[in-house]
């Protein structure tokens, strides 16, 4: 609820509290989840170094406890930070690697996030056709209404940039 209301400092405080009261190996998945959300909270406040540190901890714990989804989600966080820092080649490489590693039915949502991230990188680089293709691929891997709306927004933006206003409107 705090995230949807963009109350990032309070959300970060909640996640820090959770992390202060959980042990990474006794509550591994909860710890990874809280670290990922803490990374998002910091990123949303433009505290990129702290966000990167939270994602690194999530990846480390995920690796130790065998939470492959958590590790891949942390990599998506790393790619998003690289994008925000303007390092589009690094971000694209991380997204591409994540897409390759996110195979199987249990990793569909992770694959959708990575595909949509790579789609955004293509669009930022002016490669709108590639961005649309990647976004459509992402759409087929997600069931999340929020993620579907993000993907559709990216597709509409690309169609607008290409001058195909009817498709953008649709």
PDB file of N, CA and C in Angstrom, residues 67 119 140:
ATOM      1  N   UNK A  67      17.392 -19.389  -4.115  1.00  0.00           N
ATOM      2  CA  UNK A  67      16.240 -18.621  -4.607  1.00  0.00           C
ATOM      3  C   UNK A  67      16.618 -17.978  -5.944  1.00  0.00           C
ATOM      4  N   UNK A 119      13.082  -3.861 -23.695  1.00  0.00           N
ATOM      5  CA  UNK A 119      12.252  -3.080 -24.601  1.00  0.00           C
ATOM      6  C   UNK A 119      12.453  -1.586 -24.342  1.00  0.00           C
ATOM      7  N   UNK A 140       3.286 -11.613 -23.489  1.00  0.00           N
ATOM      8  CA  UNK A 140       2.865 -13.012 -23.497  1.00  0.00           C
ATOM      9  C   UNK A 140       3.362 -13.793 -22.276  1.00  0.00           C
TER      10      UNK A 140
END
